[in-house]
Amino acid sequence: MNSTSVAVERPESVTEAADLLRGTDGPLLFRGAGTKQAWAGRPVEPALVVETGRLSSVLAYNPADMTVAVGAGMPLRDLQDLLGEKGQWLALDPSTESAGATVGGLLGTGDSGPRRLRYGALRDLVIGVTLVLSDGTVARGGGTVIKNVAGYDLPKLLYGSLGTLGLVAEVVLRLHPRPAATATATVQVPVDEAGELALRLAASPLEPAAVDWGDVDGGLLAVRFEGTPAGVEGRRSAAGELLGGAAGVEWRTGADEETVWQRLAEGHRPEEEETLAVAGTLPGRTADVAWALSEAAEASGVRTALASRPALGLHTARFAGAPAAVGAAVTAWRERVLAMGGSVLLRDRPAAVDAEVDAVGPPPSSVGLLRSLHRRLDPHGRCAPGRLGSWLPHPAPGEDRDRS
């Protein structure tokens, strides 16, 4: 994107944002902290970039009801600091939080972290949203209380939409109490064994908050437990036995515990010139995913690394090599994952890789519904054209689409 030729606006209210979109033409791009600009299909150069940095105030906070309403440009780390003063938090821990990821950006990209296992994804924590459509129409879905059931489920439609439906301007969120105690059990195991242990943990009554595996020191599985001090302590014995005996398990708390999770988070972030792809499968396919990645890397001559959340069936692969070789490796891995009933989407990557492999791959079975919804909310195809690639074909400039 040639930033010198693209207009950038920073509205300070929903009304200002609506007036802005109503009074402009051409492709639009919505941006929070800009931490995920290359995820999925790469958008074409916009006529206007709308940044949400000034839509970052706390609109309403009710600690007793455990809800908060914020502007979509609110950085997650700032919100967590505010909520922490009341012993509460938004139960979300994406690896992009330290880079300034915003609440609206996290909703639009579907980004989450290891604690998704216990608390769900952000779509499960959003109870209301305000959306500004490309023609300036303001749409609101959900409400301001947890038991709200009225209206169209706009919050879930926006989850993972990558700015293709409109500008997320305000978000109402469900909160949780901060856990009084937390401890993490770690054990050195290969990825196939980690997948088996994750399934056993998920089926147990231990209720781990997170289960992550990374290629750290030959393979490290980390299992986090949260709750009251007595509750966390009471799970130590059973967890140690399930993980193969207390002699092979290390328990970490405090700064040592946070260091483990920071190291594992690095596996879900690319290094310079790396390509990052994420696969979603059934939780029981962890070993198959890892084996398929190893074979694709060997056949293509690229370097790969895997980080997995095996209890969730989410796997992050990093590829390093020449663009053509990386494209071949991603394609081969995707074919194997698709055969398992899964999917593979590209996230961060060098621009040259886009010429070698489709960022989103074959469309899902729900693509007809997705396109129909997109035509309804963005009939002129102004919102992030090119994002989601062939899943959302956009009209040529000046061309209107059939609303049928």
Tab-separated table of C-alpha atoms in Angstrom:
chain	number	residue	atom	x	y	z
A	1	MET	CA	0.000	0.000	0.000
A	2	ASN	CA	1.339	3.418	-0.966
A	3	SER	CA	0.588	5.251	2.256
A	4	THR	CA	1.430	8.647	0.717
A	5	SER	CA	-1.516	8.439	-1.688
A	6	VAL	CA	-4.137	6.999	0.648
A	7	ALA	CA	-6.345	9.254	2.748
A	8	VAL	CA	-6.514	8.372	6.456
A	9	GLU	CA	-9.322	9.503	8.758
A	10	ARG	CA	-9.722	8.997	12.508
A	11	PRO	CA	-13.345	9.575	13.586
A	12	GLU	CA	-14.033	10.306	17.249
A	13	SER	CA	-17.644	9.092	17.415
A	14	VAL	CA	-20.122	6.780	15.716
A	15	THR	CA	-21.892	9.789	14.224
A	16	GLU	CA	-18.655	11.148	12.798
A	17	ALA	CA	-17.778	7.734	11.356
A	18	ALA	CA	-21.216	7.406	9.746
A	19	ASP	CA	-20.958	10.872	8.185
A	20	LEU	CA	-17.470	10.049	6.928
A	21	LEU	CA	-18.487	6.832	5.160
A	22	ARG	CA	-21.656	8.391	3.807
A	23	GLY	CA	-19.674	11.205	2.229
A	24	THR	CA	-16.948	9.184	0.496
A	25	ASP	CA	-16.623	6.815	-2.447
A	26	GLY	CA	-14.239	4.026	-3.337
A	27	PRO	CA	-12.679	1.097	-1.460
A	28	LEU	CA	-12.443	1.277	2.321
A	29	LEU	CA	-10.049	-0.285	4.784
A	30	PHE	CA	-10.629	-0.283	8.546
A	31	ARG	CA	-7.615	-0.409	10.841
A	32	GLY	CA	-7.084	-0.704	14.568
A	33	ALA	CA	-3.471	-1.256	15.644
A	34	GLY	CA	-2.581	-2.734	12.252
A	35	THR	CA	-1.302	-6.013	13.738
A	36	LYS	CA	-3.095	-8.255	11.211
A	37	GLN	CA	-3.187	-6.358	7.912
A	38	ALA	CA	-2.059	-9.377	5.859
A	39	TRP	CA	-4.332	-12.009	7.394
A	40	ALA	CA	-6.263	-14.044	4.815
A	41	GLY	CA	-6.555	-12.320	1.408
A	42	ARG	CA	-4.596	-9.116	0.961
A	43	PRO	CA	-6.942	-6.140	0.299
A	44	VAL	CA	-6.502	-3.868	-2.698
A	45	GLU	CA	-5.241	-0.344	-2.119
A	46	PRO	CA	-8.119	1.629	-0.563
A	47	ALA	CA	-9.264	5.131	-1.349
A	48	LEU	CA	-9.719	5.693	2.382
A	49	VAL	CA	-8.322	4.123	5.542
A	50	VAL	CA	-10.467	4.577	8.639
A	51	GLU	CA	-8.474	4.172	11.842
A	52	THR	CA	-10.233	3.499	15.129
A	53	GLY	CA	-7.602	4.923	17.486
A	54	ARG	CA	-9.897	7.744	18.627
A	55	LEU	CA	-12.823	5.384	19.188
A	56	SER	CA	-11.150	4.103	22.322
A	57	SER	CA	-13.093	5.354	25.318
A	58	VAL	CA	-14.949	3.349	27.938
A	59	LEU	CA	-18.614	4.023	27.208
A	60	ALA	CA	-20.111	2.191	30.193
A	61	TYR	CA	-18.710	-0.076	32.883
A	62	ASN	CA	-20.895	-1.960	35.342
A	63	PRO	CA	-18.702	-4.122	37.586
A	64	ALA	CA	-21.740	-5.570	39.385
A	65	ASP	CA	-23.183	-6.891	36.117
A	66	MET	CA	-19.685	-7.731	34.846
A	67	THR	CA	-20.147	-5.903	31.549
A	68	VAL	CA	-18.260	-3.108	29.828
A	69	ALA	CA	-18.922	-1.134	26.637
A	70	VAL	CA	-15.924	0.324	24.816
A	71	GLY	CA	-14.969	1.961	21.559
A	72	ALA	CA	-13.599	-0.570	19.090
A	73	GLY	CA	-10.202	1.147	19.066
A	74	MET	CA	-9.580	0.376	22.746
A	75	PRO	CA	-6.282	-1.596	23.049
A	76	LEU	CA	-6.883	-4.843	24.900
A	77	ARG	CA	-3.931	-4.302	27.225
A	78	ASP	CA	-5.339	-0.920	28.329
A	79	LEU	CA	-8.756	-2.438	28.933
A	80	GLN	CA	-7.253	-5.252	31.020
A	81	ASP	CA	-5.398	-2.724	33.180
A	82	LEU	CA	-8.639	-0.823	33.815
A	83	LEU	CA	-10.661	-3.933	34.610
A	84	GLY	CA	-7.927	-5.271	36.862
A	85	GLU	CA	-8.585	-2.437	39.315
A	86	LYS	CA	-11.924	-4.144	40.066
A	87	GLY	CA	-10.516	-7.675	40.053
A	88	GLN	CA	-12.024	-8.411	36.635
A	89	TRP	CA	-10.778	-9.065	33.117
A	90	LEU	CA	-11.849	-9.828	29.583
A	91	ALA	CA	-11.028	-13.537	29.389
A	92	LEU	CA	-8.889	-13.255	26.283
A	93	ASP	CA	-5.124	-13.661	25.879
A	94	PRO	CA	-4.062	-13.371	22.215
A	95	SER	CA	-0.373	-13.250	21.375
A	96	THR	CA	-0.955	-9.879	19.664
A	97	GLU	CA	-2.042	-8.149	22.892
A	98	SER	CA	1.489	-6.883	23.587
A	99	ALA	CA	1.580	-5.300	20.100
A	100	GLY	CA	-1.456	-3.153	20.926
A	101	ALA	CA	-4.231	-5.234	19.350
A	102	THR	CA	-7.604	-3.534	19.755
A	103	VAL	CA	-10.950	-4.961	20.822
A	104	GLY	CA	-12.514	-4.256	17.421
A	105	GLY	CA	-9.551	-5.705	15.571
A	106	LEU	CA	-9.627	-8.859	17.660
A	107	LEU	CA	-13.328	-9.308	16.935
A	108	GLY	CA	-12.895	-8.698	13.215
A	109	THR	CA	-9.986	-11.124	12.897
A	110	GLY	CA	-11.226	-13.804	15.271
A	111	ASP	CA	-7.921	-13.708	17.132
A	112	SER	CA	-7.742	-15.561	20.440
A	113	GLY	CA	-5.267	-17.217	22.770
A	114	PRO	CA	-4.716	-20.406	24.781
A	115	ARG	CA	-7.386	-19.626	27.391
A	116	ARG	CA	-10.011	-20.008	24.668
A	117	LEU	CA	-10.183	-23.609	25.888
A	118	ARG	CA	-11.922	-22.548	29.105
A	119	TYR	CA	-13.549	-19.212	28.320
A	120	GLY	CA	-14.381	-19.516	24.639
A	121	ALA	CA	-13.449	-17.178	21.809
A	122	LEU	CA	-14.192	-13.455	21.725
A	123	ARG	CA	-17.461	-14.164	19.905
A	124	ASP	CA	-18.591	-15.876	23.128
A	125	LEU	CA	-17.723	-12.793	25.182
A	126	VAL	CA	-19.366	-10.121	23.003
A	127	ILE	CA	-22.979	-9.303	23.898
A	128	GLY	CA	-23.500	-6.205	21.776
A	129	VAL	CA	-21.926	-4.329	18.870
A	130	THR	CA	-22.375	-1.147	16.847
A	131	LEU	CA	-21.499	-1.406	13.156
A	132	VAL	CA	-21.242	1.424	10.624
A	133	LEU	CA	-22.037	0.180	7.111
A	134	SER	CA	-20.282	1.495	4.020
A	135	ASP	CA	-23.224	3.792	3.162
A	136	GLY	CA	-23.187	5.373	6.637
A	137	THR	CA	-26.047	3.330	8.076
A	138	VAL	CA	-25.548	2.538	11.768
A	139	ALA	CA	-26.587	-0.990	12.761
A	140	ARG	CA	-26.732	-2.301	16.315
A	141	GLY	CA	-26.984	-5.908	17.410
A	142	GLY	CA	-27.192	-7.593	20.792
A	143	GLY	CA	-27.550	-5.448	23.884
A	144	THR	CA	-25.873	-4.334	27.088
A	145	VAL	CA	-26.774	-7.207	29.417
A	146	ILE	CA	-25.646	-10.815	29.359
A	147	LYS	CA	-29.149	-12.311	29.005
A	148	ASN	CA	-30.108	-10.160	26.034
A	149	VAL	CA	-31.789	-12.334	23.376
A	150	ALA	CA	-33.438	-9.742	21.151
A	151	GLY	CA	-32.402	-8.796	17.633
A	152	TYR	CA	-30.126	-10.101	14.937
A	153	ASP	CA	-26.945	-11.846	16.138
A	154	LEU	CA	-24.650	-9.257	14.595
A	155	PRO	CA	-21.735	-9.875	17.020
A	156	LYS	CA	-21.212	-13.441	15.831
A	157	LEU	CA	-21.555	-12.426	12.164
A	158	LEU	CA	-18.721	-9.945	12.608
A	159	TYR	CA	-16.396	-12.454	14.266
A	160	GLY	CA	-13.633	-13.190	11.763
A	161	SER	CA	-15.205	-11.004	9.039
A	162	LEU	CA	-11.915	-9.084	8.593
A	163	GLY	CA	-13.580	-5.734	7.985
A	164	THR	CA	-15.583	-6.915	4.974
A	165	LEU	CA	-19.004	-6.022	6.414
A	166	GLY	CA	-18.449	-2.576	7.870
A	167	LEU	CA	-16.673	-0.595	10.572
A	168	VAL	CA	-16.947	-2.073	14.060
A	169	ALA	CA	-17.303	1.080	16.163
A	170	GLU	CA	-18.436	-0.054	19.631
A	171	VAL	CA	-18.412	-3.363	21.485
A	172	VAL	CA	-20.204	-4.527	24.658
A	173	LEU	CA	-18.355	-7.293	26.487
A	174	ARG	CA	-19.002	-9.903	29.137
A	175	LEU	CA	-16.357	-10.010	31.880
A	176	HIS	CA	-14.999	-12.606	34.302
A	177	PRO	CA	-13.430	-12.358	37.753
A	178	ARG	CA	-9.655	-12.592	37.688
A	179	PRO	CA	-8.628	-16.012	39.030
A	180	ALA	CA	-7.251	-15.881	42.540
A	181	ALA	CA	-4.596	-18.481	41.757
A	182	THR	CA	-2.961	-20.002	38.711
A	183	ALA	CA	-0.333	-22.697	38.165
A	184	THR	CA	1.028	-24.441	35.087
A	185	ALA	CA	2.223	-28.023	34.741
A	186	THR	CA	4.855	-28.611	32.043
A	187	VAL	CA	6.228	-31.822	30.614
A	188	GLN	CA	8.614	-32.573	27.747
A	189	VAL	CA	6.768	-34.682	25.167
A	190	PRO	CA	6.710	-35.019	21.364
A	191	VAL	CA	3.739	-33.597	19.478
A	192	ASP	CA	1.944	-36.910	18.945
A	193	GLU	CA	2.011	-37.667	22.668
A	194	ALA	CA	0.917	-34.100	23.413
A	195	GLY	CA	-2.175	-34.633	21.265
A	196	GLU	CA	-3.098	-37.776	23.189
A	197	LEU	CA	-2.578	-36.101	26.559
A	198	ALA	CA	-4.672	-33.116	25.492
A	199	LEU	CA	-7.608	-35.385	24.678
A	200	ARG	CA	-7.308	-37.073	28.060
A	201	LEU	CA	-7.183	-33.698	29.817
A	202	ALA	CA	-10.242	-32.457	27.931
A	203	ALA	CA	-12.181	-35.567	28.932
A	204	SER	CA	-11.120	-35.322	32.583
A	205	PRO	CA	-12.847	-33.323	35.352
A	206	LEU	CA	-9.709	-31.209	35.837
A	207	GLU	CA	-10.967	-28.340	33.619
A	208	PRO	CA	-7.640	-26.861	32.477
A	209	ALA	CA	-7.753	-23.218	31.400
A	210	ALA	CA	-5.264	-23.783	28.580
A	211	VAL	CA	-3.290	-26.600	26.944
A	212	ASP	CA	-0.473	-25.618	24.568
A	213	TRP	CA	2.356	-27.489	22.879
A	214	GLY	CA	5.356	-25.877	21.249
A	215	ASP	CA	8.595	-26.995	19.659
A	216	VAL	CA	10.552	-25.737	22.648
A	217	ASP	CA	13.545	-27.765	23.868
A	218	GLY	CA	12.376	-30.754	21.842
A	219	GLY	CA	8.676	-30.359	22.631
A	220	LEU	CA	6.974	-28.754	25.623
A	221	LEU	CA	3.368	-29.304	26.728
A	222	ALA	CA	1.991	-26.719	29.170
A	223	VAL	CA	-1.287	-27.122	31.059
A	224	ARG	CA	-2.653	-24.156	32.983
A	225	PHE	CA	-5.059	-24.430	35.925
A	226	GLU	CA	-6.912	-21.457	37.418
A	227	GLY	CA	-9.343	-20.834	40.262
A	228	THR	CA	-9.131	-20.604	44.017
A	229	PRO	CA	-5.808	-21.469	45.672
A	230	ALA	CA	-7.362	-24.606	47.161
A	231	GLY	CA	-8.886	-25.633	43.855
A	232	VAL	CA	-5.636	-25.248	41.936
A	233	GLU	CA	-3.660	-27.086	44.615
A	234	GLY	CA	-6.232	-29.873	44.706
A	235	ARG	CA	-5.701	-30.648	41.014
A	236	ARG	CA	-1.943	-31.080	41.222
A	237	SER	CA	-1.897	-34.741	42.121
A	238	ALA	CA	-4.467	-35.844	39.545
A	239	ALA	CA	-2.892	-33.706	36.829
A	240	GLY	CA	0.565	-35.050	37.560
A	241	GLU	CA	-0.701	-38.614	37.353
A	242	LEU	CA	-2.531	-37.966	34.084
A	243	LEU	CA	0.552	-36.351	32.551
A	244	GLY	CA	2.674	-39.401	33.237
A	245	GLY	CA	3.809	-39.235	36.825
A	246	ALA	CA	4.951	-36.414	39.089
A	247	ALA	CA	8.639	-37.139	38.363
A	248	GLY	CA	8.257	-35.925	34.780
A	249	VAL	CA	6.122	-32.890	35.550
A	250	GLU	CA	7.317	-29.450	36.613
A	251	TRP	CA	4.948	-26.998	38.271
A	252	ARG	CA	5.446	-23.319	37.566
A	253	THR	CA	3.917	-20.243	39.189
A	254	GLY	CA	4.548	-16.504	39.201
A	255	ALA	CA	7.133	-15.095	36.800
A	256	ASP	CA	8.370	-18.572	35.869
A	257	GLU	CA	4.870	-19.515	34.739
A	258	GLU	CA	4.458	-16.373	32.624
A	259	THR	CA	7.835	-17.003	30.982
A	260	VAL	CA	6.629	-20.414	29.804
A	261	TRP	CA	3.510	-18.972	28.193
A	262	GLN	CA	5.456	-16.147	26.592
A	263	ARG	CA	7.832	-18.672	25.010
A	264	LEU	CA	4.910	-20.714	23.706
A	265	ALA	CA	3.247	-17.566	22.328
A	266	GLU	CA	6.330	-16.944	20.194
A	267	GLY	CA	5.441	-20.049	18.210
A	268	HIS	CA	2.257	-18.329	17.038
A	269	ARG	CA	4.118	-15.250	15.753
A	270	PRO	CA	6.270	-15.223	12.616
A	271	GLU	CA	9.850	-14.087	12.500
A	272	GLU	CA	10.991	-11.764	9.720
A	273	GLU	CA	10.319	-13.121	6.211
A	274	GLU	CA	8.471	-16.154	7.572
A	275	THR	CA	5.044	-17.278	6.423
A	276	LEU	CA	2.534	-18.160	9.114
A	277	ALA	CA	-0.450	-20.431	8.437
A	278	VAL	CA	-3.127	-21.689	10.807
A	279	ALA	CA	-4.956	-24.990	10.503
A	280	GLY	CA	-8.216	-25.891	12.191
A	281	THR	CA	-9.070	-29.578	12.647
A	282	LEU	CA	-10.788	-31.917	15.045
A	283	PRO	CA	-8.746	-32.116	18.261
A	284	GLY	CA	-7.832	-35.761	17.639
A	285	ARG	CA	-5.811	-34.994	14.491
A	286	THR	CA	-2.786	-33.305	16.071
A	287	ALA	CA	-0.313	-36.050	15.191
A	288	ASP	CA	-1.650	-36.237	11.618
A	289	VAL	CA	-1.279	-32.460	11.203
A	290	ALA	CA	2.304	-32.574	12.452
A	291	TRP	CA	3.224	-35.516	10.216
A	292	ALA	CA	1.684	-33.847	7.172
A	293	LEU	CA	3.668	-30.659	7.881
A	294	SER	CA	6.906	-32.622	8.199
A	295	GLU	CA	6.325	-34.374	4.870
A	296	ALA	CA	5.414	-31.104	3.102
A	297	ALA	CA	8.556	-29.428	4.437
A	298	GLU	CA	10.809	-32.298	3.378
A	299	ALA	CA	9.341	-32.440	-0.126
A	300	SER	CA	9.644	-28.674	-0.659
A	301	GLY	CA	12.952	-28.042	1.048
A	302	VAL	CA	11.674	-25.384	3.452
A	303	ARG	CA	12.118	-24.989	7.190
A	304	THR	CA	9.002	-25.350	9.310
A	305	ALA	CA	8.004	-25.138	12.955
A	306	LEU	CA	4.736	-26.102	14.616
A	307	ALA	CA	2.886	-24.729	17.628
A	308	SER	CA	-0.358	-26.406	18.615
A	309	ARG	CA	-3.360	-26.016	20.854
A	310	PRO	CA	-4.248	-29.691	20.623
A	311	ALA	CA	-7.349	-29.641	22.830
A	312	LEU	CA	-8.832	-27.007	20.500
A	313	GLY	CA	-7.636	-28.496	17.214
A	314	LEU	CA	-5.797	-25.276	16.292
A	315	HIS	CA	-2.293	-25.487	14.855
A	316	THR	CA	0.116	-22.731	13.775
A	317	ALA	CA	2.833	-23.535	11.234
A	318	ARG	CA	5.744	-21.256	10.341
A	319	PHE	CA	7.452	-21.643	6.958
A	320	ALA	CA	10.830	-20.197	5.933
A	321	GLY	CA	12.319	-20.441	2.449
A	322	ALA	CA	11.998	-19.160	-1.100
A	323	PRO	CA	8.448	-18.019	-1.969
A	324	ALA	CA	7.895	-20.757	-4.564
A	325	ALA	CA	9.039	-23.456	-2.146
A	326	VAL	CA	6.917	-22.029	0.665
A	327	GLY	CA	3.911	-21.952	-1.667
A	328	ALA	CA	4.451	-25.600	-2.557
A	329	ALA	CA	4.788	-26.575	1.095
A	330	VAL	CA	1.651	-24.703	2.171
A	331	THR	CA	-0.306	-26.195	-0.732
A	332	ALA	CA	0.783	-29.749	0.122
A	333	TRP	CA	0.018	-29.250	3.829
A	334	ARG	CA	-3.356	-27.704	3.043
A	335	GLU	CA	-4.336	-30.638	0.819
A	336	ARG	CA	-3.623	-33.074	3.630
A	337	VAL	CA	-5.478	-30.973	6.213
A	338	LEU	CA	-8.480	-30.568	3.897
A	339	ALA	CA	-8.597	-34.350	3.543
A	340	MET	CA	-8.933	-34.498	7.350
A	341	GLY	CA	-11.946	-32.191	7.179
A	342	GLY	CA	-9.967	-29.145	8.306
A	343	SER	CA	-8.908	-25.809	6.839
A	344	VAL	CA	-5.717	-23.765	6.405
A	345	LEU	CA	-5.575	-19.949	6.209
A	346	LEU	CA	-2.493	-17.805	5.711
A	347	ARG	CA	-1.787	-15.035	8.163
A	348	ASP	CA	1.455	-13.042	8.070
A	349	ARG	CA	3.682	-13.622	5.028
A	350	PRO	CA	5.944	-11.883	2.498
A	351	ALA	CA	3.937	-10.392	-0.380
A	352	ALA	CA	5.760	-12.649	-2.880
A	353	VAL	CA	4.138	-15.723	-1.324
A	354	ASP	CA	0.702	-14.540	-2.485
A	355	ALA	CA	1.694	-15.253	-6.089
A	356	GLU	CA	2.445	-18.872	-5.172
A	357	VAL	CA	-0.512	-19.951	-3.026
A	358	ASP	CA	-4.097	-18.858	-2.325
A	359	ALA	CA	-4.258	-17.245	1.102
A	360	VAL	CA	-7.681	-18.694	1.936
A	361	GLY	CA	-7.961	-21.870	-0.125
A	362	PRO	CA	-11.220	-23.511	-1.238
A	363	PRO	CA	-14.355	-21.791	0.076
A	364	PRO	CA	-16.334	-23.397	2.903
A	365	SER	CA	-19.727	-24.994	2.327
A	366	SER	CA	-21.338	-21.888	3.839
A	367	VAL	CA	-19.857	-19.566	1.195
A	368	GLY	CA	-23.272	-18.968	-0.432
A	369	LEU	CA	-24.660	-17.616	2.825
A	370	LEU	CA	-21.504	-15.563	3.352
A	371	ARG	CA	-21.801	-13.946	-0.076
A	372	SER	CA	-25.511	-13.266	0.368
A	373	LEU	CA	-24.860	-11.544	3.693
A	374	HIS	CA	-22.048	-9.533	2.153
A	375	ARG	CA	-24.264	-8.345	-0.702
A	376	ARG	CA	-26.881	-7.241	1.822
A	377	LEU	CA	-24.541	-5.289	4.092
A	378	ASP	CA	-22.029	-4.014	1.524
A	379	PRO	CA	-23.824	-4.012	-1.867
A	380	HIS	CA	-21.154	-1.936	-3.626
A	381	GLY	CA	-18.285	-4.086	-2.325
A	382	ARG	CA	-16.469	-1.148	-0.735
A	383	CYS	CA	-15.286	-2.824	2.466
A	384	ALA	CA	-11.787	-4.322	2.174
A	385	PRO	CA	-12.096	-5.604	-1.407
A	386	GLY	CA	-9.662	-8.469	-1.889
A	387	ARG	CA	-9.881	-9.592	1.718
A	388	LEU	CA	-11.006	-13.235	1.916
A	389	GLY	CA	-9.937	-13.570	-1.719
A	390	SER	CA	-12.177	-15.676	-3.941
A	391	TRP	CA	-14.613	-16.297	-1.107
A	392	LEU	CA	-15.966	-12.758	-1.560
A	393	PRO	CA	-15.679	-11.647	-5.194
A	394	HIS	CA	-15.989	-7.878	-5.508
A	395	PRO	CA	-17.439	-5.881	-8.392
A	396	ALA	CA	-15.202	-3.813	-10.617
A	397	PRO	CA	-14.937	-0.103	-9.695
A	398	GLY	CA	-18.193	1.652	-10.484
A	399	GLU	CA	-20.080	-1.598	-10.908
A	400	ASP	CA	-23.045	-2.338	-8.637
A	401	ARG	CA	-23.923	-5.884	-7.671
A	402	ASP	CA	-27.230	-7.613	-7.919
A	403	ARG	CA	-28.887	-7.440	-4.509
A	404	SER	CA	-30.874	-10.613	-5.138
